[in-house]
mmCIF file of C-alpha atoms and ligand atoms in Angstrom:
data_model
loop_
_atom_site.group_PDB
_atom_site.id
_atom_site.type_symbol
_atom_site.label_atom_id
_atom_site.label_comp_id
_atom_site.label_asym_id
_atom_site.label_seq_id
_atom_site.Cartn_x
_atom_site.Cartn_y
_atom_site.Cartn_z
ATOM 1 C CA UNK A 1 -4.221 -42.597 19.715
ATOM 2 C CA UNK A 2 -4.062 -46.143 20.783
ATOM 3 C CA UNK A 3 -3.542 -48.779 18.074
ATOM 4 C CA UNK A 4 -7.249 -49.610 18.579
ATOM 5 C CA UNK A 5 -8.432 -45.978 17.995
ATOM 6 C CA UNK A 6 -6.007 -45.671 14.716
ATOM 7 C CA UNK A 7 -7.553 -48.821 13.360
ATOM 8 C CA UNK A 8 -11.227 -47.280 14.056
ATOM 9 C CA UNK A 9 -10.036 -44.092 12.424
ATOM 10 C CA UNK A 10 -8.757 -46.063 9.483
ATOM 11 C CA UNK A 11 -11.900 -48.046 8.953
ATOM 12 C CA UNK A 12 -13.752 -44.615 9.170
ATOM 13 C CA UNK A 13 -11.600 -42.907 6.388
ATOM 14 C CA UNK A 14 -11.673 -45.998 4.175
ATOM 15 C CA UNK A 15 -15.324 -45.608 4.396
ATOM 16 C CA UNK A 16 -15.346 -42.121 3.452
ATOM 17 C CA UNK A 17 -12.793 -42.481 0.503
ATOM 18 C CA UNK A 18 -12.959 -46.074 -1.058
ATOM 19 C CA UNK A 19 -9.700 -45.305 -2.897
ATOM 20 C CA UNK A 20 -8.080 -45.944 0.484
ATOM 21 C CA UNK A 21 -8.946 -49.518 0.571
ATOM 22 C CA UNK A 22 -6.417 -52.102 0.423
ATOM 23 C CA UNK A 23 -6.944 -55.664 -0.843
ATOM 24 C CA UNK A 24 -3.539 -56.907 0.300
ATOM 25 C CA UNK A 25 -3.818 -57.861 4.035
ATOM 26 C CA UNK A 26 0.027 -57.344 4.517
ATOM 27 C CA UNK A 27 -0.029 -53.817 2.920
ATOM 28 C CA UNK A 28 -3.122 -52.837 5.316
ATOM 29 C CA UNK A 29 -1.046 -54.080 8.413
ATOM 30 C CA UNK A 30 2.013 -52.154 7.307
ATOM 31 C CA UNK A 31 -0.115 -49.004 6.939
ATOM 32 C CA UNK A 32 -1.918 -49.560 10.258
ATOM 33 C CA UNK A 33 1.617 -49.897 11.819
ATOM 34 C CA UNK A 34 2.658 -46.611 10.161
ATOM 35 C CA UNK A 35 -0.584 -44.700 11.262
ATOM 36 C CA UNK A 36 -0.040 -45.822 14.859
ATOM 37 C CA UNK A 37 3.515 -44.829 14.893
ATOM 38 C CA UNK A 38 2.783 -41.293 13.272
ATOM 39 C CA UNK A 39 -0.462 -40.688 15.405
ATOM 40 C CA UNK A 40 0.731 -42.164 18.763
ATOM 41 C CA UNK A 41 0.922 -38.670 20.327
ATOM 42 C CA UNK A 42 -2.297 -37.250 18.698
ATOM 43 C CA UNK A 43 -5.396 -37.873 20.748
ATOM 44 C CA UNK A 44 -8.608 -39.288 19.095
ATOM 45 C CA UNK A 45 -10.689 -36.760 21.063
ATOM 46 C CA UNK A 46 -9.700 -33.630 23.349
ATOM 47 C CA UNK A 47 -10.960 -30.235 24.283
ATOM 48 C CA UNK A 48 -12.046 -28.718 20.948
ATOM 49 C CA UNK A 49 -10.635 -31.577 18.996
ATOM 50 C CA UNK A 50 -11.839 -34.766 17.165
ATOM 51 C CA UNK A 51 -9.316 -36.768 15.053
ATOM 52 C CA UNK A 52 -12.212 -38.283 13.010
ATOM 53 C CA UNK A 53 -13.843 -34.897 12.296
ATOM 54 C CA UNK A 54 -10.365 -33.618 11.001
ATOM 55 C CA UNK A 55 -9.941 -36.568 8.807
ATOM 56 C CA UNK A 56 -13.305 -36.045 7.496
ATOM 57 C CA UNK A 57 -12.625 -32.594 6.753
ATOM 58 C CA UNK A 58 -9.585 -33.314 4.906
ATOM 59 C CA UNK A 59 -11.559 -35.914 2.795
ATOM 60 C CA UNK A 60 -14.310 -33.641 2.115
ATOM 61 C CA UNK A 61 -12.068 -30.674 0.992
ATOM 62 C CA UNK A 62 -8.830 -32.110 -0.428
ATOM 63 C CA UNK A 63 -8.363 -33.985 -3.647
ATOM 64 C CA UNK A 64 -5.415 -35.804 -2.150
ATOM 65 C CA UNK A 65 -5.575 -39.214 -0.112
ATOM 66 C CA UNK A 66 -5.286 -38.633 3.406
ATOM 67 C CA UNK A 67 -2.020 -39.167 5.159
ATOM 68 C CA UNK A 68 -1.354 -39.458 8.846
ATOM 69 C CA UNK A 69 0.142 -35.938 8.748
ATOM 70 C CA UNK A 70 -3.280 -34.483 7.549
ATOM 71 C CA UNK A 71 -4.301 -35.567 11.073
ATOM 72 C CA UNK A 72 -1.262 -34.899 13.100
ATOM 73 C CA UNK A 73 -0.414 -31.296 11.705
ATOM 74 C CA UNK A 74 -3.861 -29.877 12.614
ATOM 75 C CA UNK A 75 -3.509 -31.524 15.958
ATOM 76 C CA UNK A 76 -0.141 -29.653 16.789
ATOM 77 C CA UNK A 77 -1.569 -26.371 15.203
ATOM 78 C CA UNK A 78 -4.739 -26.763 17.543
ATOM 79 C CA UNK A 79 -2.543 -27.578 20.482
ATOM 80 C CA UNK A 80 -0.206 -24.658 19.993
ATOM 81 C CA UNK A 81 -3.370 -22.219 19.613
ATOM 82 C CA UNK A 82 -4.774 -23.634 22.801
ATOM 83 C CA UNK A 83 -1.476 -22.921 24.565
ATOM 84 C CA UNK A 84 -1.371 -19.320 23.303
ATOM 85 C CA UNK A 85 -4.773 -18.882 24.920
ATOM 86 C CA UNK A 86 -4.116 -20.480 27.942
ATOM 87 C CA UNK A 87 -2.956 -18.066 30.486
ATOM 88 C CA UNK A 88 -1.624 -20.517 33.224
ATOM 89 C CA UNK A 89 -3.462 -19.355 36.306
ATOM 90 C CA UNK A 90 -5.737 -21.407 38.262
ATOM 91 C CA UNK A 91 -8.073 -21.360 41.530
ATOM 92 C CA UNK A 92 -5.814 -22.055 44.512
ATOM 93 C CA UNK A 93 -9.074 -23.613 45.918
ATOM 94 C CA UNK A 94 -8.897 -26.405 43.441
ATOM 95 C CA UNK A 95 -5.515 -27.255 44.565
ATOM 96 C CA UNK A 96 -5.598 -28.227 48.261
ATOM 97 C CA UNK A 97 -2.489 -30.012 48.118
ATOM 98 C CA UNK A 98 -0.625 -26.639 47.764
ATOM 99 C CA UNK A 99 0.499 -25.522 51.219
ATOM 100 C CA UNK A 100 0.151 -21.736 51.067
ATOM 101 C CA UNK A 101 2.935 -21.526 53.648
ATOM 102 C CA UNK A 102 5.542 -23.553 51.425
ATOM 103 C CA UNK A 103 7.904 -20.983 50.745
ATOM 104 C CA UNK A 104 10.031 -23.039 48.308
ATOM 105 C CA UNK A 105 6.691 -22.802 45.922
ATOM 106 C CA UNK A 106 7.772 -26.481 44.539
ATOM 107 C CA UNK A 107 4.143 -27.559 44.953
ATOM 108 C CA UNK A 108 2.748 -24.463 43.043
ATOM 109 C CA UNK A 109 5.236 -24.828 40.032
ATOM 110 C CA UNK A 110 4.312 -28.576 39.940
ATOM 111 C CA UNK A 111 0.457 -27.933 39.989
ATOM 112 C CA UNK A 112 1.220 -25.248 37.147
ATOM 113 C CA UNK A 113 3.384 -27.605 34.980
ATOM 114 C CA UNK A 114 0.796 -30.536 35.296
ATOM 115 C CA UNK A 115 -1.960 -27.953 34.282
ATOM 116 C CA UNK A 116 -0.191 -26.958 31.273
ATOM 117 C CA UNK A 117 0.668 -30.700 30.494
ATOM 118 C CA UNK A 118 -3.083 -31.407 30.773
ATOM 119 C CA UNK A 119 -4.259 -28.571 28.618
ATOM 120 C CA UNK A 120 -1.516 -29.361 26.103
ATOM 121 C CA UNK A 121 -2.702 -32.883 25.806
ATOM 122 C CA UNK A 122 -6.395 -31.810 25.544
ATOM 123 C CA UNK A 123 -7.405 -33.296 28.858
ATOM 124 C CA UNK A 124 -8.262 -30.126 30.337
ATOM 125 C CA UNK A 125 -9.859 -26.892 28.637
ATOM 126 C CA UNK A 126 -7.723 -23.732 28.487
ATOM 127 C CA UNK A 127 -8.185 -21.030 30.983
ATOM 128 C CA UNK A 128 -8.598 -18.066 28.875
ATOM 129 C CA UNK A 129 -9.633 -15.308 31.150
ATOM 130 C CA UNK A 130 -7.048 -12.755 31.540
ATOM 131 C CA UNK A 131 -5.862 -11.774 34.921
ATOM 132 C CA UNK A 132 -5.965 -8.000 35.409
ATOM 133 C CA UNK A 133 -2.414 -8.004 36.313
ATOM 134 C CA UNK A 134 -0.979 -7.852 32.784
ATOM 135 C CA UNK A 135 -2.170 -7.299 29.199
ATOM 136 C CA UNK A 136 -4.494 -4.854 27.535
ATOM 137 C CA UNK A 137 -7.281 -5.274 30.145
ATOM 138 C CA UNK A 138 -4.810 -4.367 33.079
ATOM 139 C CA UNK A 139 -3.817 -1.161 30.803
ATOM 140 C CA UNK A 140 -7.255 -0.334 30.434
ATOM 141 C CA UNK A 141 -7.792 -0.402 34.201
ATOM 142 C CA UNK A 142 -4.634 1.554 34.770
ATOM 143 C CA UNK A 143 -5.979 4.092 32.125
ATOM 144 C CA UNK A 144 -9.422 4.438 33.830
ATOM 145 C CA UNK A 145 -7.977 4.854 37.368
ATOM 146 C CA UNK A 146 -5.396 7.323 36.059
ATOM 147 C CA UNK A 147 -8.433 9.522 34.548
ATOM 148 C CA UNK A 148 -10.174 9.303 37.693
ATOM 149 C CA UNK A 149 -7.000 10.944 39.278
ATOM 150 C CA UNK A 150 -5.316 9.812 42.308
ATOM 151 C CA UNK A 151 -4.339 12.483 44.554
ATOM 152 C CA UNK A 152 -4.613 10.858 48.019
ATOM 153 C CA UNK A 153 -3.155 7.449 49.458
ATOM 154 C CA UNK A 154 -5.491 4.385 48.871
ATOM 155 C CA UNK A 155 -5.975 3.994 52.641
ATOM 156 C CA UNK A 156 -7.524 7.510 53.091
ATOM 157 C CA UNK A 157 -9.726 6.993 49.876
ATOM 158 C CA UNK A 158 -10.886 3.661 51.511
ATOM 159 C CA UNK A 159 -11.758 5.607 54.645
ATOM 160 C CA UNK A 160 -13.547 8.500 52.548
ATOM 161 C CA UNK A 161 -15.065 6.052 50.487
ATOM 162 C CA UNK A 162 -18.502 5.936 52.470
ATOM 163 C CA UNK A 163 -18.715 9.566 52.365
ATOM 164 C CA UNK A 164 -18.157 9.688 48.503
ATOM 165 C CA UNK A 165 -20.456 7.085 47.280
ATOM 166 C CA UNK A 166 -20.190 8.149 43.673
ATOM 167 C CA UNK A 167 -16.460 8.337 43.585
ATOM 168 C CA UNK A 168 -16.046 5.049 45.207
ATOM 169 C CA UNK A 169 -18.573 3.400 43.103
ATOM 170 C CA UNK A 170 -16.728 4.622 39.902
ATOM 171 C CA UNK A 171 -13.394 3.447 41.376
ATOM 172 C CA UNK A 172 -14.739 0.057 41.943
ATOM 173 C CA UNK A 173 -16.098 -0.262 38.363
ATOM 174 C CA UNK A 174 -12.820 0.841 36.999
ATOM 175 C CA UNK A 175 -10.894 -1.669 39.021
ATOM 176 C CA UNK A 176 -13.175 -4.485 37.869
ATOM 177 C CA UNK A 177 -13.080 -2.915 34.388
ATOM 178 C CA UNK A 178 -17.158 -2.770 34.239
ATOM 179 C CA UNK A 179 -19.083 -0.083 32.477
ATOM 180 C CA UNK A 180 -19.821 2.897 34.104
ATOM 181 C CA UNK A 181 -22.527 5.059 33.495
ATOM 182 C CA UNK A 182 -20.627 8.333 34.362
ATOM 183 C CA UNK A 183 -18.364 7.733 31.443
ATOM 184 C CA UNK A 184 -21.098 9.277 29.052
ATOM 185 C CA UNK A 185 -23.318 11.986 29.567
ATOM 186 C CA UNK A 186 -27.002 11.643 29.868
ATOM 187 C CA UNK A 187 -29.238 12.489 27.083
ATOM 188 C CA UNK A 188 -32.232 12.484 29.207
ATOM 189 C CA UNK A 189 -31.334 14.820 31.887
ATOM 190 C CA UNK A 190 -28.147 16.192 30.112
ATOM 191 C CA UNK A 191 -26.098 15.591 33.068
ATOM 192 C CA UNK A 192 -22.577 16.075 31.607
ATOM 193 C CA UNK A 193 -20.022 13.240 31.793
ATOM 194 C CA UNK A 194 -18.656 12.623 35.282
ATOM 195 C CA UNK A 195 -22.010 13.898 36.885
ATOM 196 C CA UNK A 196 -24.529 11.967 38.166
ATOM 197 C CA UNK A 197 -28.093 11.896 36.675
ATOM 198 C CA UNK A 198 -30.299 14.698 38.111
ATOM 199 C CA UNK A 199 -33.969 15.066 38.953
ATOM 200 C CA UNK A 200 -35.924 18.368 38.560
ATOM 201 C CA UNK A 201 -37.700 19.632 41.661
ATOM 202 C CA UNK A 202 -40.177 22.305 41.334
ATOM 203 C CA UNK A 203 -40.893 24.487 44.553
ATOM 204 C CA UNK A 204 -44.632 24.798 44.725
ATOM 205 C CA UNK A 205 -44.410 28.134 46.421
ATOM 206 C CA UNK A 206 -42.246 30.205 43.904
ATOM 207 C CA UNK A 207 -42.290 27.618 41.159
ATOM 208 C CA UNK A 208 -38.334 27.758 41.200
ATOM 209 C CA UNK A 209 -36.805 24.665 39.591
ATOM 210 C CA UNK A 210 -34.030 22.956 41.633
ATOM 211 C CA UNK A 211 -32.022 19.962 40.692
ATOM 212 C CA UNK A 212 -30.944 17.297 43.143
ATOM 213 C CA UNK A 213 -28.654 14.190 42.063
ATOM 214 C CA UNK A 214 -30.570 10.959 41.626
ATOM 215 C CA UNK A 215 -29.142 7.816 43.155
ATOM 216 C CA UNK A 216 -29.963 5.682 40.188
ATOM 217 C CA UNK A 217 -28.876 6.999 36.553
ATOM 218 C CA UNK A 218 -31.563 7.219 33.899
ATOM 219 C CA UNK A 219 -31.918 3.978 31.706
ATOM 220 C CA UNK A 220 -30.859 5.394 28.614
ATOM 221 C CA UNK A 221 -27.457 6.465 29.964
ATOM 222 C CA UNK A 222 -26.949 2.983 31.343
ATOM 223 C CA UNK A 223 -27.469 1.638 27.767
ATOM 224 C CA UNK A 224 -25.261 4.496 26.281
ATOM 225 C CA UNK A 225 -22.485 3.462 28.881
ATOM 226 C CA UNK A 226 -22.859 -0.104 27.881
ATOM 227 C CA UNK A 227 -22.312 0.658 24.132
ATOM 228 C CA UNK A 228 -19.489 3.037 24.843
ATOM 229 C CA UNK A 229 -17.951 0.122 27.006
ATOM 230 C CA UNK A 230 -18.410 -2.298 24.380
ATOM 231 C CA UNK A 231 -16.867 -0.103 21.780
ATOM 232 C CA UNK A 232 -13.981 0.590 23.967
ATOM 233 C CA UNK A 233 -13.433 -3.174 24.618
ATOM 234 C CA UNK A 234 -13.539 -3.525 20.702
ATOM 235 C CA UNK A 235 -10.851 -0.935 20.528
ATOM 236 C CA UNK A 236 -8.823 -2.690 22.940
ATOM 237 C CA UNK A 237 -9.017 -6.254 21.391
ATOM 238 C CA UNK A 238 -8.305 -4.512 17.939
ATOM 239 C CA UNK A 239 -5.291 -2.853 19.428
HETATM 240 ZN ZN1 LIG B 301 -30.136 11.129 33.485
#
């Protein structure tokens, strides 16, 4: 905070808690200097942070007169929390200064560092999505792909994908970690888990019943799969 911002914050807290008012001009200046010193590396406002709101919360909830540390400590806790959630990945398209052919990687490291500093200072929101290369989400993708079985090289699989639309669609969903209707049985047509929904066709000649695979799953199965997926995501986050 700049001295100006600290002075504004002090005026605000004195307004909220009149016990903080000082009659003595010299004492007020000393206090301003002390607060400026202790809050020099705390921003007035940042992503998800407002020093005035923090001060107000302290005054509203604590019987003790507010100290600079009642603002700086929450800031450092907030910053640590943000950095814990920040995954440190960014869109290369947003960094045209990085030459993709630069083998040293210096520009990339510099950009990552600059981004971390910007997030730490609250100038930039943290990137909290999880890349699917590590962590529980990636483990989940591995688990689902393993459950689907892998008995042929990926190149062959890709060639065959056009001839195996259901299988290819399931693999795509698993790789993107999205709900898959074939993970649950269908309560409408009773298609078991792993098999597509089916429609009934009655032969008008002999009234024989035949089943054919439907291209689209029954809506209730889509709902069940979404609920199943949500439950599993919850377990993943809880684990
Ligand atoms: Zn069905």
